[in-house]
PDB file of C-alpha atoms in Angstrom:
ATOM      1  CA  UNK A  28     -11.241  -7.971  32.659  1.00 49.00           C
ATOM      2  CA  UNK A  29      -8.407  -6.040  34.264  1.00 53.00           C
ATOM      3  CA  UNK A  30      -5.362  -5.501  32.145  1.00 84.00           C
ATOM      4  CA  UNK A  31      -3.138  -5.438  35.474  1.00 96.00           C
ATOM      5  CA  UNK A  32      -3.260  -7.726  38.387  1.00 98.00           C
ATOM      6  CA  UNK A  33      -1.646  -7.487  42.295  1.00 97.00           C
ATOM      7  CA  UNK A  34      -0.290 -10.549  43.298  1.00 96.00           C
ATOM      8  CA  UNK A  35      -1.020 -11.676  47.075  1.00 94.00           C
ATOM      9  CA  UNK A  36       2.270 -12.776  49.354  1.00 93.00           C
ATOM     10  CA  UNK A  37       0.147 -16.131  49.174  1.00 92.00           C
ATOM     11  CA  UNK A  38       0.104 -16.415  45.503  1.00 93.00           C
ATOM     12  CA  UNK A  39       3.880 -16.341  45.133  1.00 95.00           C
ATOM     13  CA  UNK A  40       4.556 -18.423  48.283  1.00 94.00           C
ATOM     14  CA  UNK A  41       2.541 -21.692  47.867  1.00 93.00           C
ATOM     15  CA  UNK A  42       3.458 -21.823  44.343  1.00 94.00           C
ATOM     16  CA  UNK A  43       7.331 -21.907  44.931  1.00 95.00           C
ATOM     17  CA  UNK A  44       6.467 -24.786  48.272  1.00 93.00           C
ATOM     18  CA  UNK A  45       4.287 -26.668  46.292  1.00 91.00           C
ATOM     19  CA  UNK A  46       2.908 -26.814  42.581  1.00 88.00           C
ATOM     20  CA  UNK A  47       5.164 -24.756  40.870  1.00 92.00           C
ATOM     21  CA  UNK A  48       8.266 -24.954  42.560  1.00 92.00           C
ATOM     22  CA  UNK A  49      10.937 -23.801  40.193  1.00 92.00           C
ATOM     23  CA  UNK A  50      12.989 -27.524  40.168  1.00 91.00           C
ATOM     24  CA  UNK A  51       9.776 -28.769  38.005  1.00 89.00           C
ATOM     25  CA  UNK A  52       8.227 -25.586  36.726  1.00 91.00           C
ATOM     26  CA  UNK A  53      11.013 -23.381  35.678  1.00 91.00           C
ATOM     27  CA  UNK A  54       9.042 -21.635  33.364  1.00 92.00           C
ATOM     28  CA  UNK A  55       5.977 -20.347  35.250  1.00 94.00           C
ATOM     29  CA  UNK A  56       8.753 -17.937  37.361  1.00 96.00           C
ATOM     30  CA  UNK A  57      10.224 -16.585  34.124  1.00 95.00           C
ATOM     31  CA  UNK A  58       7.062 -16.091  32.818  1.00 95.00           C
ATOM     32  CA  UNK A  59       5.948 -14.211  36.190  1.00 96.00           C
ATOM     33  CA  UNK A  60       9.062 -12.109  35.078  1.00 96.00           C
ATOM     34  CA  UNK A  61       7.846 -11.287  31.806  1.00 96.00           C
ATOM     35  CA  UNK A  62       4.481  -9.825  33.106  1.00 96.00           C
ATOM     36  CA  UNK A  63       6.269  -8.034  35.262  1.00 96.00           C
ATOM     37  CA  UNK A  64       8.348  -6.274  32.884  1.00 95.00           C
ATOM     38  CA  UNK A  65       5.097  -5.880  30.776  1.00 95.00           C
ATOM     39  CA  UNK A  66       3.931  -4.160  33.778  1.00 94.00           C
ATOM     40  CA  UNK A  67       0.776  -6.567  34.010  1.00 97.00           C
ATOM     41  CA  UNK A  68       1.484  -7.920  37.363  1.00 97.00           C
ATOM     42  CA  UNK A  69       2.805  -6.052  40.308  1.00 97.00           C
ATOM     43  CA  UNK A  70       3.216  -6.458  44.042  1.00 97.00           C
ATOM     44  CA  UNK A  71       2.601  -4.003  47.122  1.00 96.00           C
ATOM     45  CA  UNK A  72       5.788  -3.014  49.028  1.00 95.00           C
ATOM     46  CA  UNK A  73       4.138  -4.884  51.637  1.00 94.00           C
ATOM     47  CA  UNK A  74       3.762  -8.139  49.991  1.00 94.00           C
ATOM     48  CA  UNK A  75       7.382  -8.045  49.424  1.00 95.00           C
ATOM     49  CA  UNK A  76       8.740  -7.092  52.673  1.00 94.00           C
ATOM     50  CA  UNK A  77       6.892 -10.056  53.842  1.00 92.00           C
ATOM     51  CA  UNK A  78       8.328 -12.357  51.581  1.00 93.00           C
ATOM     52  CA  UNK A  79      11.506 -10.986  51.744  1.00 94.00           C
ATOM     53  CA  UNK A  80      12.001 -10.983  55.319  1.00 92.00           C
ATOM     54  CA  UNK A  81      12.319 -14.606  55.372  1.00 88.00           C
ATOM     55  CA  UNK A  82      16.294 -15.345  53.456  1.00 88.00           C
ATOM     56  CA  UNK A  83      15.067 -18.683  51.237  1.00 93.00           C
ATOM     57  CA  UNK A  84      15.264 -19.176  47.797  1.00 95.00           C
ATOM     58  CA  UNK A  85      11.686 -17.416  46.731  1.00 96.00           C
ATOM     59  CA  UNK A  86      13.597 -14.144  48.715  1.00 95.00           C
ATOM     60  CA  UNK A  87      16.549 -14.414  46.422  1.00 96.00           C
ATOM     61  CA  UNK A  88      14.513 -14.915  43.307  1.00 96.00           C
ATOM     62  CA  UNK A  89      11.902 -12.216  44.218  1.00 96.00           C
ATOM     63  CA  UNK A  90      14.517  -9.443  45.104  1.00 95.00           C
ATOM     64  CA  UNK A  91      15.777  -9.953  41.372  1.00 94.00           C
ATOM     65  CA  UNK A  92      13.080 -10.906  39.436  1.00 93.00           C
ATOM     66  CA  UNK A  93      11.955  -6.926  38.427  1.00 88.00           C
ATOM     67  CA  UNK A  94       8.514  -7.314  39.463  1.00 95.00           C
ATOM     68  CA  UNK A  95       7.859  -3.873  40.069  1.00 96.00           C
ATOM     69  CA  UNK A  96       6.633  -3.013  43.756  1.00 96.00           C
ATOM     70  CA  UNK A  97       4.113  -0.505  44.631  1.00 96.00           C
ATOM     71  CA  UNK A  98       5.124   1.930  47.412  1.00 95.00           C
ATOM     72  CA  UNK A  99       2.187   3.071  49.562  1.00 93.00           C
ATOM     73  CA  UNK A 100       1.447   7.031  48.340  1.00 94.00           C
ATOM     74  CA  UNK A 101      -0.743   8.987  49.469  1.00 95.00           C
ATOM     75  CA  UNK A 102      -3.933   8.151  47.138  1.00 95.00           C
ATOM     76  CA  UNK A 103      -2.954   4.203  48.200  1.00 94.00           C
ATOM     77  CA  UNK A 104      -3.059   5.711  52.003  1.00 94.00           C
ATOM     78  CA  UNK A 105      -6.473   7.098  51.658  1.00 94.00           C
ATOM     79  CA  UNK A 106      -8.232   3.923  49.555  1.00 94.00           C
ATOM     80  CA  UNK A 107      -7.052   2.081  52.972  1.00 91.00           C
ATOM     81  CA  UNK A 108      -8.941   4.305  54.892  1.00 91.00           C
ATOM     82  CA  UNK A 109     -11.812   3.928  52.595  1.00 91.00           C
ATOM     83  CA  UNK A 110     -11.718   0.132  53.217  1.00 89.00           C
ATOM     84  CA  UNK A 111     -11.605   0.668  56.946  1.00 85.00           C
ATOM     85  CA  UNK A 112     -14.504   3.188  56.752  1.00 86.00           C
ATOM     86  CA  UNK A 113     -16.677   1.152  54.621  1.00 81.00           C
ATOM     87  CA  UNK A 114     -15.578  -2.564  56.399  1.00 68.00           C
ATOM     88  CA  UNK A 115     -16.325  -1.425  60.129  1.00 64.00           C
ATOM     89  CA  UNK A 116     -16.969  -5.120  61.010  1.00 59.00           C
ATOM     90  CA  UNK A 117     -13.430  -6.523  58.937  1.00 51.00           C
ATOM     91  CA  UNK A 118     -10.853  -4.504  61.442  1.00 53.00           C
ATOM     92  CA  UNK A 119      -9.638  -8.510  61.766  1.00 55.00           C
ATOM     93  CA  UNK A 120      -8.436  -8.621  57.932  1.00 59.00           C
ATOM     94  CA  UNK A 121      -5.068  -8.084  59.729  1.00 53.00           C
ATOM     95  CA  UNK A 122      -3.617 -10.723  62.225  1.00 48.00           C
ATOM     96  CA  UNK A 123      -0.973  -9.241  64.116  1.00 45.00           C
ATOM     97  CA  UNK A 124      -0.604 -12.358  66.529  1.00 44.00           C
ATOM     98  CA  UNK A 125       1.392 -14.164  63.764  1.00 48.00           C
ATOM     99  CA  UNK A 126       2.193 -11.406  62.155  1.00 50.00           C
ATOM    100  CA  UNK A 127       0.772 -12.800  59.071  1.00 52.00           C
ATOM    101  CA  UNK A 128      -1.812 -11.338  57.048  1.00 58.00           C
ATOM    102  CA  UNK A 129      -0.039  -7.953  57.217  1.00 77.00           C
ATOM    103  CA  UNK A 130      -0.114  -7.147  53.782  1.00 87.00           C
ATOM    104  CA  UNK A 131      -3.750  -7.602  53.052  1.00 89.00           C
ATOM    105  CA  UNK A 132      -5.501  -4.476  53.537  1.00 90.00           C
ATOM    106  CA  UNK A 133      -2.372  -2.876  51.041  1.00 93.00           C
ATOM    107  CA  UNK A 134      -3.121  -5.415  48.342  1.00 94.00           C
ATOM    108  CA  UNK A 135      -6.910  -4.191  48.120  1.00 94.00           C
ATOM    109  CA  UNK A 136      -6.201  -0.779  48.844  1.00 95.00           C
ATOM    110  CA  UNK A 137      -3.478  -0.593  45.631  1.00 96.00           C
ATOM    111  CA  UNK A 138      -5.941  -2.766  43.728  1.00 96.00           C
ATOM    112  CA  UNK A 139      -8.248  -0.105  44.166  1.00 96.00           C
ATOM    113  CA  UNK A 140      -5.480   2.799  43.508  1.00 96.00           C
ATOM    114  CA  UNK A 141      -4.393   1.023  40.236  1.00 95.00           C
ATOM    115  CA  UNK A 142      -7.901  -0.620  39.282  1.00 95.00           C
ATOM    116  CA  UNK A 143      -6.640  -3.723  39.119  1.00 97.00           C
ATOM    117  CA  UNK A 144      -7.340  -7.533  40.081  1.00 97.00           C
ATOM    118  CA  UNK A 145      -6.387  -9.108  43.057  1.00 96.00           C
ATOM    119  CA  UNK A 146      -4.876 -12.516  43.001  1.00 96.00           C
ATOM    120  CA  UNK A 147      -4.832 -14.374  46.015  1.00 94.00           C
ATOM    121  CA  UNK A 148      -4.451 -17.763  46.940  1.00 85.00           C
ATOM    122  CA  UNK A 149      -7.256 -19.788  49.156  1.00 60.00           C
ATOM    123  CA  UNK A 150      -8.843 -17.564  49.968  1.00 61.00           C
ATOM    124  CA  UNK A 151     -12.437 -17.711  50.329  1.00 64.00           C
ATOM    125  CA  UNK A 152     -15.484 -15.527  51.543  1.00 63.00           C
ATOM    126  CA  UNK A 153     -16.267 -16.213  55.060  1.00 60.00           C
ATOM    127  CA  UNK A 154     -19.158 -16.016  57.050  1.00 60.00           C
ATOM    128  CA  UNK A 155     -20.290 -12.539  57.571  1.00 57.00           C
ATOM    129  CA  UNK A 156     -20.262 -13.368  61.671  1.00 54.00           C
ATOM    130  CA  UNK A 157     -16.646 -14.852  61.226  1.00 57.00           C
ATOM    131  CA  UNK A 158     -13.887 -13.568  63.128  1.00 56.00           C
ATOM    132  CA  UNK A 159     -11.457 -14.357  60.227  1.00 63.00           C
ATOM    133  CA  UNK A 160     -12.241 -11.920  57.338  1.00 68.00           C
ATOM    134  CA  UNK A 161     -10.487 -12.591  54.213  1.00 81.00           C
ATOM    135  CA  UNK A 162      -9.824 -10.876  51.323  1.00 87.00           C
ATOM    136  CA  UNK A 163     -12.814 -11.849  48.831  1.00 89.00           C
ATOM    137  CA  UNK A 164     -14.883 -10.607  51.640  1.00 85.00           C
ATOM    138  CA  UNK A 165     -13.418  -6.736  51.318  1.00 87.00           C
ATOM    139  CA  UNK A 166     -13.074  -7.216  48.237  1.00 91.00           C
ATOM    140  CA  UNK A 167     -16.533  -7.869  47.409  1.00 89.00           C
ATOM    141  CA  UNK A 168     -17.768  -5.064  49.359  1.00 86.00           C
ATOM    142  CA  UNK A 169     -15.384  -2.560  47.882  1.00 91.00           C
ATOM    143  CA  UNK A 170     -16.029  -3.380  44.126  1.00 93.00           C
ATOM    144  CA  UNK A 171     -13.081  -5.333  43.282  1.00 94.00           C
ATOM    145  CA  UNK A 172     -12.309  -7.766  41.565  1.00 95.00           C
ATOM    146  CA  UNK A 173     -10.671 -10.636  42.697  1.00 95.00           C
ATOM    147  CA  UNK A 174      -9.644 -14.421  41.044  1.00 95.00           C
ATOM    148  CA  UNK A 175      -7.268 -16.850  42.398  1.00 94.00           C
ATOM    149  CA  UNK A 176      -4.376 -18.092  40.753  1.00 93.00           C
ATOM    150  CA  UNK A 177      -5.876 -20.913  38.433  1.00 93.00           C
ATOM    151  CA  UNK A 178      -7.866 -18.394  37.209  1.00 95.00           C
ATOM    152  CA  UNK A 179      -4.913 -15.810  36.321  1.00 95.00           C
ATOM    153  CA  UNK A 180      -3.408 -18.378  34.833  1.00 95.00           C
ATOM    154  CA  UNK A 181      -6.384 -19.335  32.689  1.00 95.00           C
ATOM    155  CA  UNK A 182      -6.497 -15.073  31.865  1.00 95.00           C
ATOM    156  CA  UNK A 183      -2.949 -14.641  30.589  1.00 95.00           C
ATOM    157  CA  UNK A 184      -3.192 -17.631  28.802  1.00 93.00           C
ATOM    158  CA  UNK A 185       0.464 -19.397  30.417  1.00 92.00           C
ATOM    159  CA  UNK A 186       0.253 -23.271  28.956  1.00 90.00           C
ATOM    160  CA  UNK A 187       2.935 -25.442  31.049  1.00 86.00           C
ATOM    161  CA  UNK A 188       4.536 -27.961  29.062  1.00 83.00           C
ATOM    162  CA  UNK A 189       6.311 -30.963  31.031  1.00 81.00           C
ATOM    163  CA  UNK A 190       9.154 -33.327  29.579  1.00 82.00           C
ATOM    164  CA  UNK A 191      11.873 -35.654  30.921  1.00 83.00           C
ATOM    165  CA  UNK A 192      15.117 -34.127  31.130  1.00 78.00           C
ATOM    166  CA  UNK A 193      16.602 -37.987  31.427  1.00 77.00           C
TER     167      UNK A 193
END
């Protein structure tokens, strides 16, 4: 098991829209916090520049939550180009028609740099013929290890506990 984990755009995102939005789950974002400042949980420069780019409340929160963010160096440039050179077939891991998906290719690549985990958020492994490549699929040919966010949960252990505040 790792003992540091890189955190998709997609992990962060669908937890503040949905499950774990911070008006029922308060706690889950200050204990993302925590790991961050524990330095067992990080974030490509990517991953924040596309969150970031959009001014909502996960923005705000993000830009001062100390998560530390990975710039791309050189050693991250070159495990990119590994990817690439071993994925010949996954050049569609990106899509730049929505500009969405961006990121993906960094979060492996500083996975690899900083041997650690990569959460991501539904994400599954695709057909080898599929068009759409995903994560898991690079990820799997690369070496690295990847679980989605149920199962980083489960890892660090977080328990939620609920009450009525009325």
């Amino acid at each position: 098991m790792a003992n540091k984990y890189c955190l998709d755009a997609n992990v962060l995102i669908q937890a503040w829209q949905k499950y774990y939005n911070p008006k029922f789950c308060p706690d889950y974002w200050e204990i993302l916090i925590e790991l961050g400042k524990q330095e067992k949980i990080f974030i490509p420069e990517y991953v924040y520049e596309e969150i970031v780019r959009t001014e909502d409340d996960l923005s705000k929160w993000l830009k001062n939550s100390k998560i530390p963010i990975k710039k791309v160096s050189e050693q991250v440039a070159n495990c990119l180009k590994k990817i690439y050179s071993s994925n010949p077939n996954h050049i569609n891991l990106v899509d730049n028609t929505k500009a969405r998906s961006l990121a993906d290719p960094w979060v492996i690549a500083h996975s690899i740099y900083e041997n650690a985990t990569v959460v991501t958020k539904e994400e599954k492994v695709t057909a080898l013929n599929s068009n759409k490549i995903k994560i898991p699929n690079v990820c799997d040919n690369m070496g690295v290890r990847w679980i989605n966010d149920f199962q980083f949960i489960d890892e660090m252990d977080i328990k939620f506990k609920c009450s009525l505040t009325k």
